[in-house]
Amino acid sequence: MQWTALGLMERQRAGSKGTATVLAALLSSFLQAAGVGALHSSLVAENGSWAAEEAQGNASMEHTFFSLDYQHVQVPFEITLWIMLASLAKIAFHLYNKLPSVVPESCLLIFVGLIMGGIIYGLNDKSPPVMDSDIFFLYLLPPIVLDAGYFMPSRPFFENIGTILLYAVVGTIWNVFGIGFSLYGICQVRAFGLRDVSLLHNLLFGSLIAAVDPVAVLAVFEEIHVNEKLHILVFGESLLNDAVTVVLYKLFRSFCEMPAIKTVDVFAGVGKFFVVGIGGVLVGLTFGMTSAFTTRFTKDIRVIEPLFVFLYSYLSYLTAEMFHLSGIVAIIACAMGMKRYVEANISLKSHTTVKYFMKMWSSVSDTLIFIFLGVSTIGENHEWNWPYIFFTVIFCLIWRALGVLVLTFFVNRFHVNTVTSKDQFIIAYGGLRGAICFSLVFLLPDFRRKKLFIAATTVVILFTVFAQGMTIRPLVDLLHVKRKRESAPTVGEQIHIRFLDHLLAGIEDISGHWGQYYWKDKLEYFNSKYLQKFLLREYDQPKSSIVLLYEKLERKHAIELAEAGQLGHAPSHPSLLNSDRTVISEKKSEDALCPDGLEDIQEILARNLYRIRRTGPAYSRHTLPGETEPVEQAQEILILQRRSLRVDASGSDGISPRKEKICLPPPKDKIPPKGHCFL
Amino acid sequence: MGGKKPTGVETKEGITDMLFFFSSVSHSQITRLYSRFTSLDKGENGTLSREDFQRIPELAINPLGDRIINAFFPEGEDQVNFRGFMRTLAHFRPIEDNEKSKDQNGPEPLNSRSNKLHFAFRLYDLDKDDKISRDELLQVLRMMVGVNISDEQLGSIADRTIQEADQDGDCAISFAEFVKVLEKVDVEQKMSIRFLH
């Protein structure tokens, strides 16, 4: 109805004024109340004049049908339109296939934001609304961190927890002090006119610019596929350094306001760090356990089960923020703590709902953050002191690289699986800054040089997201390719290496490769004795998705046998094969050692060999855990194994793709997937 | 580490015996692996059966899962005790630097490069004739590869592998040929896990 109203208005006022009116009406929905008063009054005036004309007996019947009351719905309307814009932008990017592979999504979104900001600035002739720090920290950030914490693969995370903590805590502190002090050194240079920026201010700035941002890191690492360990290192670091950032930021800020600083205060700061970190974890775990306990009783009201997950997580975040603890650490602890119990208690559909909603919310948040980042960049908030900005960027890069090098040197002395230099490069180069820095800089107390910091932060963020974000993928590929060209592995080598990898993965699983195995064992013991009884509705072993899959297969074994006819039957159905594959097999029979055949074989192997557990992204922003390739591979392997067992059990089937001699005990009621021996 | 049911191995003699047998596996490594052993041993009878291994979920989706499990069990037996468990796992200890320079007179430690490769070789070679025949290679390939590859393609891959490695013309890969194929690969690093971080 409102669009009809606008249409009528357009007809009413012909010419350029009409277009401007429509445009203004459209754009008014993009502006916040503060900046839009003028336009609003004009709209009301138009409304009023429209009504006035109506009163003059034009079409009095229509008066009551077409009225425009924008202020009534303004806030939700604007919010929805922003979210709509974000989502439409996302669709637009993915429509054009090539774009996401060249330019990461985050860059494109910032670009859109820049355009929007430009439009608003041009029309309104004053700065567009800056992203409110409250909105960011209270509404936009929690969904993303919750998503990250909930889907965090806990085994690699805890396996590498030492390294992650080292990078997060020591690395961040190193960066903060490094950047702070070097910038102070730059400020001393008389030529730049920065003498009045004190050391404390520089340290404060350093504390907010040094932190790696999980949102940006996630966004970029989606595009490049690194191995699980590396992914978890960078990702875990970006999440956990929040605690350090919070402490240092608040510390330096309070120092700025204090007249004199005593050593006691410094020690208090250090102590505060532990309080913030551990307090955050405790708050998170408390809420996590409460959530698990609550879901124990939701058997009859399945519909609101997903709500509890979100409510408790959000509460943990807010509670931690209330006490000035680290909200991010709290929400992660909550999500990781409650996950296995909640998943056991809630129904399958609730489970899917939880997963989908989380992904949806974090996706929307993510998009909005980047767009707002772009919008807020335009405007008069900046003081462009180019030397300072330039050196900030340089120092961020240098200190991060140094920090990673030094820390990795220490890390590698304790682990067999070292962090290679290629990994180190990716860790150092992948230290992207994002919206957290941006919000923190706006939260700074107003002092003379605040705009300088804002400008520097903006440039650093834009630089890291655009320059580093866009080039990291080609660089990774380049490093990959370089490795390959050194020694092209023969087919035999490839196969045997993959064989060894699978073997090692299996041995690791058998030997229980958690580093701190003692603690895990204790935790498991504690879990099975006490926690499970308390928190689980049915006192059962919480089932992993693999075990659930096993059971599903058991129930549907009749269908499986029917499927077995189609699964491995590629050989006798030439129509199913692609034409190039038949060509390959023909070529093979001619000359087995011809080099062309080698490439085809390599290609076939690369495409079809089962991946080992360690490779592949453990966490993905856009896909649910149940829909990624490794799980399909797992299902395939399971189906093949069970099919072969069943085939041999029945014995009479003509289909026997496995040529091993397998002897089975006499078939029981429940066909056991075990107890076979090899000859 | 207390709190576990004591069996013969936990005694001082048992551990010293282990230490001697497995040449400088450390005490803490043994106790750590022992606690893993007991946690796998649901029947609490001091030995592991195949079911105990198959209960490990990641192993179920490992393409080579069954063969790896089988490698733990001595010929024809269904139970493996802790010594057997340790013996198999001892192959995967990393090679320390100080061991490399040890004298060559003593028996070769289980985690030498040659023994590691021998372990892997035995996983291929089911009929224990010290050769990987085309059939055995095909079986392993079929396990490692997805369902989209036809038997002919697999056969040609196997043929190619054998042709590349085979030097004495018997259309099978002997242990020496296997070692030669992998000479450029850092087997010591690949086939090692640290049991204590």
CSV table of N, CA, C and O in Angstrom, one decimal, chain A residues 480-558:
chain,number,residue,atom,x,y,z
A,480,HIS,N,52.1,-23.4,-3.0
A,480,HIS,CA,51.8,-24.8,-3.3
A,480,HIS,C,52.5,-25.3,-4.6
A,480,HIS,O,53.1,-26.3,-4.6
A,481,VAL,N,52.3,-24.5,-5.6
A,481,VAL,CA,52.8,-24.9,-6.9
A,481,VAL,C,54.3,-25.0,-6.9
A,481,VAL,O,54.9,-26.0,-7.4
A,482,LYS,N,54.9,-24.1,-6.2
A,482,LYS,CA,56.4,-24.2,-6.1
A,482,LYS,C,56.8,-25.5,-5.5
A,482,LYS,O,57.7,-26.2,-6.0
A,483,ARG,N,56.1,-25.9,-4.4
A,483,ARG,CA,56.4,-27.2,-3.8
A,483,ARG,C,56.3,-28.3,-4.8
A,483,ARG,O,57.1,-29.2,-4.9
A,484,LYS,N,55.2,-28.3,-5.6
A,484,LYS,CA,55.0,-29.4,-6.5
A,484,LYS,C,56.0,-29.5,-7.6
A,484,LYS,O,56.4,-30.6,-7.9
A,485,ARG,N,56.5,-28.3,-8.1
A,485,ARG,CA,57.4,-28.4,-9.2
A,485,ARG,C,58.7,-29.0,-8.8
A,485,ARG,O,59.5,-29.4,-9.7
A,486,GLU,N,59.0,-28.9,-7.6
A,486,GLU,CA,60.4,-29.4,-7.2
A,486,GLU,C,60.5,-30.9,-7.5
A,486,GLU,O,61.5,-31.3,-8.0
A,487,SER,N,59.5,-31.6,-7.1
A,487,SER,CA,59.6,-33.1,-7.4
A,487,SER,C,58.2,-33.6,-7.7
A,487,SER,O,57.4,-33.7,-6.8
A,488,ALA,N,57.9,-33.9,-9.0
A,488,ALA,CA,56.6,-34.4,-9.3
A,488,ALA,C,56.6,-35.8,-8.9
A,488,ALA,O,57.4,-36.7,-9.3
A,489,PRO,N,55.7,-36.1,-8.0
A,489,PRO,CA,55.7,-37.5,-7.4
A,489,PRO,C,55.2,-38.5,-8.4
A,489,PRO,O,54.3,-38.2,-9.2
A,490,THR,N,55.8,-39.6,-8.4
A,490,THR,CA,55.3,-40.7,-9.3
A,490,THR,C,54.0,-41.2,-8.7
A,490,THR,O,53.6,-40.9,-7.6
A,491,VAL,N,53.3,-42.0,-9.6
A,491,VAL,CA,52.0,-42.5,-9.1
A,491,VAL,C,52.2,-43.4,-7.9
A,491,VAL,O,51.5,-43.3,-7.0
A,492,GLY,N,53.2,-44.2,-8.0
A,492,GLY,CA,53.5,-45.1,-6.9
A,492,GLY,C,53.7,-44.3,-5.6
A,492,GLY,O,53.1,-44.6,-4.5
A,493,GLU,N,54.5,-43.3,-5.7
A,493,GLU,CA,54.8,-42.5,-4.5
A,493,GLU,C,53.5,-41.9,-3.9
A,493,GLU,O,53.3,-42.0,-2.7
A,494,GLN,N,52.7,-41.4,-4.8
A,494,GLN,CA,51.5,-40.8,-4.4
A,494,GLN,C,50.6,-41.7,-3.6
A,494,GLN,O,50.1,-41.4,-2.5
A,495,ILE,N,50.5,-42.9,-4.2
A,495,ILE,CA,49.6,-43.9,-3.5
A,495,ILE,C,50.2,-44.3,-2.2
A,495,ILE,O,49.5,-44.4,-1.2
A,496,HIS,N,51.5,-44.6,-2.2
A,496,HIS,CA,52.1,-45.1,-0.9
A,496,HIS,C,52.0,-44.0,0.1
A,496,HIS,O,51.8,-44.3,1.3
A,497,ILE,N,52.2,-42.7,-0.3
A,497,ILE,CA,52.2,-41.6,0.7
A,497,ILE,C,50.8,-41.5,1.3
A,497,ILE,O,50.6,-41.4,2.5
A,498,ARG,N,49.8,-41.6,0.4
A,498,ARG,CA,48.4,-41.6,0.9
A,498,ARG,C,48.1,-42.7,1.8
A,498,ARG,O,47.5,-42.6,2.9
A,499,PHE,N,48.7,-43.9,1.5
A,499,PHE,CA,48.5,-45.1,2.3
A,499,PHE,C,49.1,-44.8,3.7
A,499,PHE,O,48.5,-45.1,4.7
A,500,LEU,N,50.3,-44.3,3.7
A,500,LEU,CA,51.0,-44.0,5.0
A,500,LEU,C,50.2,-43.0,5.8
A,500,LEU,O,50.1,-43.1,7.0
A,501,ASP,N,49.6,-42.0,5.1
A,501,ASP,CA,48.8,-41.0,5.8
A,501,ASP,C,47.6,-41.6,6.5
A,501,ASP,O,47.4,-41.3,7.6
A,502,HIS,N,46.9,-42.4,5.7
A,502,HIS,CA,45.8,-43.1,6.4
A,502,HIS,C,46.3,-43.9,7.5
A,502,HIS,O,45.6,-44.0,8.6
A,503,LEU,N,47.4,-44.6,7.3
A,503,LEU,CA,47.9,-45.5,8.4
A,503,LEU,C,48.2,-44.7,9.6
A,503,LEU,O,47.8,-45.0,10.8
A,504,LEU,N,48.9,-43.5,9.4
A,504,LEU,CA,49.2,-42.7,10.6
A,504,LEU,C,48.0,-42.1,11.3
A,504,LEU,O,47.9,-42.1,12.5
A,505,ALA,N,47.0,-41.7,10.5
A,505,ALA,CA,45.8,-41.2,11.1
A,505,ALA,C,45.1,-42.3,12.0
A,505,ALA,O,44.7,-42.0,13.1
A,506,GLY,N,45.1,-43.5,11.4
A,506,GLY,CA,44.6,-44.6,12.2
A,506,GLY,C,45.3,-44.9,13.5
A,506,GLY,O,44.8,-45.0,14.6
A,507,ILE,N,46.6,-44.9,13.4
A,507,ILE,CA,47.5,-45.1,14.6
A,507,ILE,C,47.3,-44.0,15.6
A,507,ILE,O,47.2,-44.3,16.8
A,508,GLU,N,47.2,-42.8,15.1
A,508,GLU,CA,46.9,-41.7,16.0
A,508,GLU,C,45.6,-41.9,16.8
A,508,GLU,O,45.5,-41.6,18.0
A,509,ASP,N,44.6,-42.3,16.0
A,509,ASP,CA,43.3,-42.5,16.7
A,509,ASP,C,43.4,-43.6,17.7
A,509,ASP,O,42.7,-43.5,18.7
A,510,ILE,N,44.1,-44.6,17.4
A,510,ILE,CA,44.2,-45.7,18.3
A,510,ILE,C,45.0,-45.3,19.6
A,510,ILE,O,44.5,-45.6,20.7
A,511,SER,N,46.1,-44.6,19.4
A,511,SER,CA,46.9,-44.3,20.5
A,511,SER,C,46.3,-43.1,21.3
A,511,SER,O,46.9,-42.7,22.3
A,512,GLY,N,45.2,-42.5,20.8
A,512,GLY,CA,44.6,-41.5,21.5
A,512,GLY,C,45.6,-40.3,21.6
A,512,GLY,O,46.3,-40.0,22.6
A,513,HIS,N,45.6,-39.5,20.5
A,513,HIS,CA,46.7,-38.6,20.4
A,513,HIS,C,46.5,-37.3,21.0
A,513,HIS,O,47.2,-36.3,20.7
A,514,TRP,N,45.6,-37.2,22.0
A,514,TRP,CA,45.6,-35.9,22.7
A,514,TRP,C,46.8,-35.7,23.5
A,514,TRP,O,47.3,-36.6,24.2
A,515,GLY,N,47.4,-34.5,23.4
A,515,GLY,CA,48.6,-34.2,24.1
A,515,GLY,C,48.4,-34.4,25.6
A,515,GLY,O,49.1,-35.1,26.3
A,516,GLN,N,47.4,-33.7,26.1
A,516,GLN,CA,47.2,-33.7,27.5
A,516,GLN,C,46.3,-34.9,27.8
A,516,GLN,O,45.2,-34.7,28.3
A,517,TYR,N,46.7,-36.1,27.5
A,517,TYR,CA,45.8,-37.2,27.6
A,517,TYR,C,45.3,-37.4,29.0
A,517,TYR,O,44.1,-37.8,29.2
A,518,TYR,N,46.1,-37.1,29.9
A,518,TYR,CA,45.8,-37.3,31.3
A,518,TYR,C,44.5,-36.5,31.7
A,518,TYR,O,43.6,-37.0,32.3
A,519,TRP,N,44.5,-35.3,31.3
A,519,TRP,CA,43.4,-34.4,31.6
A,519,TRP,C,42.2,-34.8,30.9
A,519,TRP,O,41.1,-34.8,31.4
A,520,LYS,N,42.4,-35.2,29.6
A,520,LYS,CA,41.2,-35.6,28.9
A,520,LYS,C,40.5,-36.8,29.5
A,520,LYS,O,39.3,-36.9,29.7
A,521,ASP,N,41.4,-37.7,29.9
A,521,ASP,CA,40.9,-38.9,30.6
A,521,ASP,C,40.1,-38.6,31.9
A,521,ASP,O,39.1,-39.1,32.1
A,522,LYS,N,40.7,-37.7,32.6
A,522,LYS,CA,40.1,-37.3,33.9
A,522,LYS,C,38.7,-36.6,33.6
A,522,LYS,O,37.8,-36.9,34.2
A,523,LEU,N,38.8,-35.8,32.6
A,523,LEU,CA,37.5,-35.1,32.2
A,523,LEU,C,36.5,-36.1,31.7
A,523,LEU,O,35.3,-36.0,32.1
A,524,GLU,N,36.9,-37.0,31.0
A,524,GLU,CA,35.9,-38.0,30.5
A,524,GLU,C,35.3,-38.8,31.7
A,524,GLU,O,34.1,-39.1,31.7
A,525,TYR,N,36.2,-39.1,32.6
A,525,TYR,CA,35.8,-39.9,33.8
A,525,TYR,C,34.7,-39.1,34.5
A,525,TYR,O,33.7,-39.5,34.9
A,526,PHE,N,35.1,-37.8,34.8
A,526,PHE,CA,34.2,-36.9,35.5
A,526,PHE,C,32.9,-36.8,34.7
A,526,PHE,O,31.8,-36.8,35.3
A,527,ASN,N,33.0,-36.7,33.4
A,527,ASN,CA,31.8,-36.5,32.6
A,527,ASN,C,30.9,-37.7,32.8
A,527,ASN,O,29.7,-37.6,33.0
A,528,SER,N,31.5,-38.9,32.6
A,528,SER,CA,30.6,-40.1,32.6
A,528,SER,C,30.0,-40.4,34.0
A,528,SER,O,28.9,-40.9,34.1
A,529,LYS,N,30.8,-40.0,35.0
A,529,LYS,CA,30.3,-40.3,36.4
A,529,LYS,C,29.2,-39.3,36.8
A,529,LYS,O,28.2,-39.7,37.3
A,530,TYR,N,29.5,-38.1,36.6
A,530,TYR,CA,28.6,-37.1,37.2
A,530,TYR,C,27.8,-36.3,36.2
A,530,TYR,O,26.6,-36.2,36.3
A,531,LEU,N,28.5,-35.7,35.2
A,531,LEU,CA,27.8,-34.7,34.4
A,531,LEU,C,26.7,-35.4,33.6
A,531,LEU,O,25.7,-34.8,33.4
A,532,GLN,N,27.0,-36.5,33.0
A,532,GLN,CA,26.0,-37.1,32.2
A,532,GLN,C,24.7,-37.4,32.9
A,532,GLN,O,23.6,-37.2,32.4
A,533,LYS,N,24.9,-37.9,34.1
A,533,LYS,CA,23.7,-38.3,34.8
A,533,LYS,C,22.8,-37.0,35.1
A,533,LYS,O,21.6,-37.1,35.1
A,534,PHE,N,23.5,-35.9,35.2
A,534,PHE,CA,22.9,-34.7,35.6
A,534,PHE,C,22.3,-34.0,34.4
A,534,PHE,O,21.2,-33.5,34.5
A,535,LEU,N,23.0,-34.1,33.3
A,535,LEU,CA,22.6,-33.2,32.2
A,535,LEU,C,22.0,-33.9,31.1
A,535,LEU,O,21.4,-33.2,30.2
A,536,LEU,N,22.0,-35.2,31.0
A,536,LEU,CA,21.4,-35.9,29.9
A,536,LEU,C,20.1,-36.5,30.3
A,536,LEU,O,20.0,-37.0,31.4
A,537,ARG,N,19.2,-36.4,29.4
A,537,ARG,CA,17.9,-36.9,29.7
A,537,ARG,C,17.9,-38.5,29.7
A,537,ARG,O,17.5,-39.1,30.7
A,538,GLU,N,18.3,-39.0,28.6
A,538,GLU,CA,18.5,-40.5,28.6
A,538,GLU,C,20.0,-40.8,28.9
A,538,GLU,O,20.8,-40.3,28.2
A,539,TYR,N,20.2,-41.5,29.9
A,539,TYR,CA,21.6,-41.7,30.3
A,539,TYR,C,22.2,-42.7,29.4
A,539,TYR,O,22.4,-43.9,29.7
A,540,ASP,N,22.6,-42.2,28.3
A,540,ASP,CA,23.3,-42.9,27.2
A,540,ASP,C,24.6,-42.3,26.9
A,540,ASP,O,24.8,-41.2,27.2
A,541,GLN,N,25.4,-43.1,26.2
A,541,GLN,CA,26.6,-42.5,25.7
A,541,GLN,C,26.2,-41.5,24.6
A,541,GLN,O,25.4,-41.8,23.8
A,542,PRO,N,26.7,-40.2,24.8
A,542,PRO,CA,26.4,-39.3,23.7
A,542,PRO,C,26.9,-39.8,22.4
A,542,PRO,O,28.1,-40.3,22.3
A,543,LYS,N,26.1,-39.8,21.4
A,543,LYS,CA,26.5,-40.5,20.1
A,543,LYS,C,27.2,-39.5,19.2
A,543,LYS,O,26.6,-38.4,18.9
A,544,SER,N,28.2,-39.9,18.6
A,544,SER,CA,28.8,-39.1,17.6
A,544,SER,C,28.0,-39.3,16.3
A,544,SER,O,27.2,-40.2,16.2
A,545,SER,N,28.2,-38.4,15.4
A,545,SER,CA,27.4,-38.5,14.2
A,545,SER,C,27.7,-39.8,13.4
A,545,SER,O,26.9,-40.3,12.7
A,546,ILE,N,28.9,-40.3,13.6
A,546,ILE,CA,29.3,-41.5,12.9
A,546,ILE,C,28.5,-42.7,13.5
A,546,ILE,O,28.0,-43.5,12.7
A,547,VAL,N,28.4,-42.7,14.8
A,547,VAL,CA,27.6,-43.8,15.4
A,547,VAL,C,26.2,-43.7,15.0
A,547,VAL,O,25.5,-44.7,14.7
A,548,LEU,N,25.7,-42.5,15.0
A,548,LEU,CA,24.3,-42.3,14.5
A,548,LEU,C,24.1,-42.8,13.1
A,548,LEU,O,23.1,-43.4,12.8
A,549,LEU,N,25.1,-42.5,12.3
A,549,LEU,CA,25.0,-43.0,10.9
A,549,LEU,C,25.0,-44.5,10.9
A,549,LEU,O,24.2,-45.1,10.1
A,550,TYR,N,25.8,-45.1,11.7
A,550,TYR,CA,25.8,-46.6,11.8
A,550,TYR,C,24.5,-47.1,12.1
A,550,TYR,O,24.0,-48.0,11.4
A,551,GLU,N,23.8,-46.5,13.0
A,551,GLU,CA,22.5,-47.0,13.4
A,551,GLU,C,21.5,-46.8,12.3
A,551,GLU,O,20.6,-47.7,12.1
A,552,LYS,N,21.6,-45.7,11.6
A,552,LYS,CA,20.7,-45.4,10.5
A,552,LYS,C,20.9,-46.5,9.5
A,552,LYS,O,19.9,-47.0,8.9
A,553,LEU,N,22.1,-46.8,9.2
A,553,LEU,CA,22.4,-47.9,8.2
A,553,LEU,C,21.8,-49.2,8.6
A,553,LEU,O,21.3,-49.9,7.8
A,554,GLU,N,21.9,-49.5,9.9
A,554,GLU,CA,21.4,-50.8,10.4
A,554,GLU,C,19.9,-50.8,10.1
A,554,GLU,O,19.4,-51.9,9.7
A,555,ARG,N,19.2,-49.7,10.4
A,555,ARG,CA,17.8,-49.8,10.2
A,555,ARG,C,17.4,-49.9,8.8
A,555,ARG,O,16.4,-50.5,8.4
A,556,LYS,N,18.2,-49.4,7.9
A,556,LYS,CA,17.8,-49.4,6.5
A,556,LYS,C,18.5,-50.4,5.7
A,556,LYS,O,18.8,-50.2,4.5
A,557,HIS,N,18.9,-51.6,6.2
A,557,HIS,CA,19.8,-52.4,5.5
A,557,HIS,C,19.2,-53.0,4.3
A,557,HIS,O,19.9,-53.4,3.3
A,558,ALA,N,17.9,-53.1,4.3
A,558,ALA,CA,17.2,-53.7,3.1
A,558,ALA,C,17.4,-52.7,1.9
A,558,ALA,O,17.8,-53.1,0.8
